[in-house]
Amino acid sequence: MIRAVMVMNTLGKPRLTKFYDFQHVEQQQELIRRVYAVLCSRPENVSNFVEAESIFGPDTRLVYKHYATLYFVFVFDSSENELAMLDLIQVFVETLDKCFKNICELDIVFNYSKLHTILDEIIFGGQVLETSSTEVVKAVEEISKLESAANAIIPKSVSGWLSRST
Amino acid sequence: MRKCDTTSNIGNAVLYECICCVSSIYPTPKLLEAAADAISKFLKSDSHNLKYMGIDALGRLIKISPEIAEQHQLAVIDCLEDPDDTLKRKTFELLYKMTKSSNVEVIVDRMIDYMISINDNHYKTEIASRCVELAEQYAPSNHWFIQTMNKVFEHAGDLVNIKVVHNLMRLIAEGFGEDDDTADSQLRSSAVESYLRIIGEPKLPFAFLQVICWVLGEYGTSDGKYSASSITGKLCDVAEAHSSDDTVKVYAVTALMKIYAFEIAMGRKVDMLPECQSLIEELSASHSTDLQQRAYELQAVIGLESHAVESIMPSDASCEDIEIDKSLSFLNNYVQQSLERGAQPYIPENERSGMLNISNFRNQDQLETSTHVLKFEAYDLPKPSLPSRFTPSTLASSTELVPVPEPSYPREIHQAVSVSSVSSTVPSELQLRLDGVQRKWGRPTYSSPAQPMMNSNSQRPVNEVTQPDGVSSINSKARDVSYDSRRLRVEISPEKQKLAASLFGGTSKSERRPSSHKVSKTSSHAMDKYHVTKGVALTSETAAEKTTPLQPPPDLLDLGEPTVASSTPSVDPFKQLEGLLDPSQDSSVLNYGTVGAAKTPDILSLYSDMPASGQSNDVANPHSNNRDEVNLLSGTSNTTNRTALGVNTAIHSTQLNNKGLNPKDSLDKDALVRQMGVTPSTQNPNLFRDLLG
């Protein structure tokens, strides 16, 4: 299963973090810091896999991918294939690209709710749901249509309440 | 597998999974071939990721068909050299799996180099333990093995499991299973040499130091190449340098001891180096008792002659078991001689009647009661037997009035037994000898119905040690008169019983006194002040005996209270008293008080204020008596209890009396006050507050 998904920038600031097993907030911060420490010291041409046992505990590995100013990190255990995880990062980024039209870091900062939606379409509860980026894009577009429809008919406060309940 | 699109990541992922699958299922050659092909593709690729996967897959296939690895040797070596840390680790894992005795040396060397370069402790431990495992399994030669272990310890000594360290030591000690002594001794001398070289280096891990010290101690001088002084000098340096860790010092000291022992055993004279001597002296005062003990042992060993040393420390005997002769047959001679000199034979614990092992502190208190288990049924009245037991014990004890604490323990017990039997015999008749009892002993209600009870009560204080709840573990065969009358009481309320027993025990003090006199004569052994105080307290506070025996053990411990009868440690006063003894109990009572008081100074230093209090006894007596009556009255509802008001000569006895009524703390306060040197000339004010509510 997948333990965590992290998106952080090259300065170590986390832009998106999702932990699929429960951690306290302080622990989460600590883990993020440690992962960053490992990543920033990796030279360019090495493999994308790292043993994460000292950070996350036994039997955990992490795969990271470096895109411009962002690191995408997936933490998982031995039930997942590393190459497959690598591929999944690729899918995720492609989907983001399609949804946001040339995604950049600012998009992630300001649209974190949409980001979470997309991520939830791909990975949920530590398990991989969808690996086809087109499918994910379709689903996300439907959701946004629903949201905008709700916004149009009902005033904002109520619509917010409604959309929360759906 | 054929369909896989190897250009894409996911395709490769699928391929990898296939390989894993192949490796796990029953191998067919075709599949294996296909897998091997895929692996080679992986390894040849430039992407580190793919190399990583390749090596991983190779590792899995190796178990099935090791020859696959050989085709890819070059690739694997490349991976090893790779600056990529992850890849290196993966490759080491592969190597670990494919280690054989042919390539173990190389592999382990590489591993050690890598291990030295790792900063991450967690991973270092892992690699270190892997190295050790490989070395143990595939070591080509013992010499190499030791070298390797040395290196591992040097760099990761504290991370390695301590068991490994011990294994190494044992290995050196036992040799390698062959009966080739020369090989063993060669091994040992090589070990010694290498360790002597290493020992000078600073900052060695503790585990390693332990090994070094041990080896040097055992075998440093065995081949005679190195002089004892040089080795001992180095060991002393080690011990001083690592003053923080006790284990290392312990090993060093033991090693020193062994070296000296071997030297002595071989007939050579031993001069301790000055630094060794200072070290030993320093250690003799160390906080760690282990170190102290070893330091003293060393000093003792040096003083012995060679033959003795050889038998205690035979060289090269680290693997031999120590045989323990449970029956200690070698002491038989000694026992025989002691018996001839009049010592009492040892009576095993089961047979000692009158033994009560409430606590180990009170050897003398263990007298009276018979078994060493708590008795929960009502006890029998005592039998009027056992005068015979008394005489031999008196005879024996008369020879040993001078207290000799140590060997006398069994004798003491025996005397305790006899004492208890004595005390039990005396009131064996069911009547108290109350003819001489003065009124001052309390209410004139010593009625006969009370008597059997009192008798039994007196039995109890006499014979018990201290079963608080009144159900004492008195069980002596002497006593079998059923305490039926008491049985009811026993079940009624333990506290009342306690009080009753304590009170009644005091009244029967009169006839107990002769026995206690003799008792005191016989048991003269306990020398520690504790018992002394007890004895004196006994004498000075006659009534205290009432209360004390039935007090819960902690109470007794408080003031060193007298446990009834028997072991009164002081010899002299009782001897004197004996002459004074006569059926008129009251005089003896007084004598008790005064003599006891008089005698206290030279016996007791603890209770130095006792004589004062003892002497004020008489003055305080009527006073205290009244008080006692009041107190007791308030405390008890039972008429029979009131009869016991006679009480005592001593203030503390009254206070002790009240113990039955009061909580322990009043006594504690009193004890504290007295210990502080204040003689309570009046009753403890708090005492009364406690008493009267």
Coordinates of N, CA, C and O in Angstrom, one line a residue, chain B residues 21-72:
Chain B
C21 N 7.8 -13.2 -10.4 CA 6.9 -14.4 -10.4 C 7.6 -15.6 -10.8 O 7.5 -16.7 -10.1
V22 N 8.4 -15.5 -11.8 CA 9.1 -16.7 -12.3 C 10.0 -17.2 -11.2 O 10.2 -18.4 -11.0
S23 N 10.6 -16.3 -10.5 CA 11.6 -16.8 -9.5 C 10.9 -17.5 -8.3 O 11.4 -18.3 -7.6
S24 N 9.6 -17.2 -8.2 CA 8.9 -17.8 -7.0 C 8.3 -19.1 -7.3 O 8.1 -19.9 -6.4
I25 N 7.9 -19.3 -8.6 CA 7.2 -20.5 -8.8 C 8.2 -21.6 -9.2 O 9.4 -21.4 -9.3
Y26 N 7.7 -22.7 -9.4 CA 8.5 -23.9 -9.7 C 9.3 -23.6 -11.0 O 8.8 -23.3 -12.0
P27 N 10.6 -23.7 -10.9 CA 11.4 -23.3 -12.1 C 11.3 -24.2 -13.3 O 11.4 -25.4 -13.2
T28 N 11.0 -23.6 -14.4 CA 11.2 -24.3 -15.7 C 12.3 -23.6 -16.4 O 12.4 -22.4 -16.4
P29 N 13.1 -24.4 -17.1 CA 14.3 -23.8 -17.7 C 13.9 -22.7 -18.7 O 14.6 -21.7 -18.8
K30 N 12.9 -22.9 -19.5 CA 12.6 -21.9 -20.5 C 12.2 -20.5 -19.8 O 12.7 -19.5 -20.2
L31 N 11.4 -20.6 -18.8 CA 11.1 -19.4 -18.1 C 12.3 -18.7 -17.5 O 12.5 -17.5 -17.6
L32 N 13.1 -19.6 -17.0 CA 14.3 -19.0 -16.4 C 15.2 -18.3 -17.4 O 15.7 -17.3 -17.2
E33 N 15.3 -18.9 -18.5 CA 16.0 -18.3 -19.6 C 15.5 -16.9 -19.9 O 16.2 -15.9 -20.1
A34 N 14.2 -16.9 -20.1 CA 13.5 -15.7 -20.5 C 13.8 -14.6 -19.4 O 14.1 -13.4 -19.7
A35 N 13.7 -15.1 -18.2 CA 13.9 -14.1 -17.1 C 15.4 -13.6 -17.1 O 15.6 -12.4 -17.0
A36 N 16.3 -14.5 -17.4 CA 17.7 -14.1 -17.4 C 17.9 -13.1 -18.5 O 18.6 -12.1 -18.3
D37 N 17.3 -13.3 -19.6 CA 17.4 -12.3 -20.7 C 16.9 -11.0 -20.3 O 17.6 -9.9 -20.5
A38 N 15.8 -10.9 -19.7 CA 15.2 -9.7 -19.3 C 16.2 -9.0 -18.3 O 16.4 -7.8 -18.4
I39 N 16.7 -9.8 -17.4 CA 17.6 -9.2 -16.4 C 18.8 -8.5 -17.1 O 19.2 -7.4 -16.8
S40 N 19.3 -9.3 -18.0 CA 20.5 -8.7 -18.7 C 20.2 -7.4 -19.4 O 20.9 -6.5 -19.4
K41 N 19.0 -7.4 -19.9 CA 18.6 -6.1 -20.6 C 18.5 -5.0 -19.5 O 19.0 -3.9 -19.8
F42 N 18.0 -5.3 -18.4 CA 17.9 -4.3 -17.4 C 19.3 -3.8 -17.0 O 19.6 -2.6 -16.9
L43 N 20.2 -4.8 -16.8 CA 21.5 -4.4 -16.3 C 22.3 -3.6 -17.3 O 23.1 -2.8 -17.0
K44 N 22.0 -3.9 -18.5 CA 22.8 -3.2 -19.5 C 22.2 -1.8 -19.7 O 22.9 -0.9 -20.3
S45 N 21.1 -1.5 -19.3 CA 20.5 -0.2 -19.6 C 21.3 0.9 -18.8 O 21.9 0.6 -17.8
D46 N 21.1 2.1 -19.3 CA 21.8 3.2 -18.6 C 21.1 3.7 -17.4 O 21.7 4.3 -16.5
S47 N 19.8 3.5 -17.4 CA 19.1 4.0 -16.3 C 19.4 3.3 -15.0 O 19.4 2.1 -15.0
H48 N 19.6 4.1 -14.1 CA 19.9 3.5 -12.8 C 18.7 2.8 -12.2 O 18.9 1.8 -11.6
N49 N 17.6 3.3 -12.5 CA 16.4 2.6 -12.0 C 16.4 1.2 -12.5 O 16.1 0.3 -11.8
L50 N 16.7 1.1 -13.8 CA 16.6 -0.3 -14.4 C 17.7 -1.1 -13.8 O 17.5 -2.3 -13.6
K51 N 18.8 -0.5 -13.6 CA 19.9 -1.3 -13.0 C 19.5 -1.8 -11.7 O 19.7 -3.0 -11.3
Y52 N 18.9 -1.0 -11.0 CA 18.4 -1.3 -9.6 C 17.5 -2.5 -9.7 O 17.6 -3.5 -9.0
M53 N 16.5 -2.4 -10.6 CA 15.5 -3.5 -10.7 C 16.2 -4.7 -11.1 O 15.9 -5.8 -10.7
G54 N 17.2 -4.6 -12.0 CA 17.9 -5.7 -12.5 C 18.6 -6.5 -11.4 O 18.6 -7.7 -11.3
I55 N 19.3 -5.7 -10.6 CA 20.0 -6.3 -9.5 C 19.0 -7.0 -8.5 O 19.3 -8.1 -8.0
D56 N 18.0 -6.4 -8.3 CA 17.0 -6.9 -7.4 C 16.5 -8.3 -7.9 O 16.5 -9.3 -7.2
A57 N 16.2 -8.3 -9.2 CA 15.7 -9.5 -9.8 C 16.8 -10.6 -9.8 O 16.5 -11.8 -9.6
L58 N 18.0 -10.1 -10.1 CA 19.1 -11.1 -10.1 C 19.2 -11.8 -8.7 O 19.4 -13.0 -8.6
G59 N 19.1 -10.9 -7.7 CA 19.1 -11.5 -6.4 C 18.1 -12.6 -6.2 O 18.4 -13.6 -5.5
R60 N 16.9 -12.4 -6.7 CA 15.9 -13.4 -6.5 C 16.2 -14.7 -7.3 O 16.0 -15.8 -6.8
L61 N 16.8 -14.5 -8.5 CA 17.0 -15.7 -9.3 C 18.2 -16.4 -8.8 O 18.4 -17.6 -9.1
I62 N 19.1 -15.8 -8.2 CA 20.4 -16.4 -7.7 C 20.1 -17.6 -6.9 O 20.7 -18.7 -7.0
K63 N 19.0 -17.5 -6.1 CA 18.7 -18.6 -5.2 C 18.4 -19.9 -6.0 O 18.7 -21.0 -5.5
I64 N 17.9 -19.7 -7.1 CA 17.4 -20.8 -7.9 C 18.6 -21.3 -8.8 O 18.9 -22.5 -8.7
S65 N 19.2 -20.4 -9.5 CA 20.3 -20.9 -10.4 C 21.4 -19.9 -10.3 O 21.5 -18.9 -10.9
P66 N 22.4 -20.3 -9.5 CA 23.5 -19.3 -9.2 C 24.3 -19.0 -10.4 O 25.0 -18.0 -10.5
E67 N 24.3 -19.8 -11.5 CA 25.2 -19.5 -12.6 C 24.8 -18.3 -13.4 O 25.6 -17.7 -14.1
I68 N 23.6 -17.8 -13.2 CA 23.2 -16.6 -13.9 C 24.1 -15.5 -13.5 O 24.4 -14.6 -14.4
A69 N 24.4 -15.4 -12.3 CA 25.2 -14.3 -11.8 C 26.5 -14.2 -12.6 O 27.0 -13.0 -12.8
E70 N 27.1 -15.2 -12.9 CA 28.4 -15.1 -13.5 C 28.4 -14.4 -14.8 O 29.4 -13.7 -15.1
Q71 N 27.3 -14.5 -15.5 CA 27.3 -13.8 -16.8 C 27.4 -12.3 -16.6 O 27.9 -11.6 -17.5
H72 N 26.9 -11.9 -15.5 CA 26.7 -10.4 -15.3 C 27.7 -9.9 -14.3 O 27.5 -8.8 -13.8

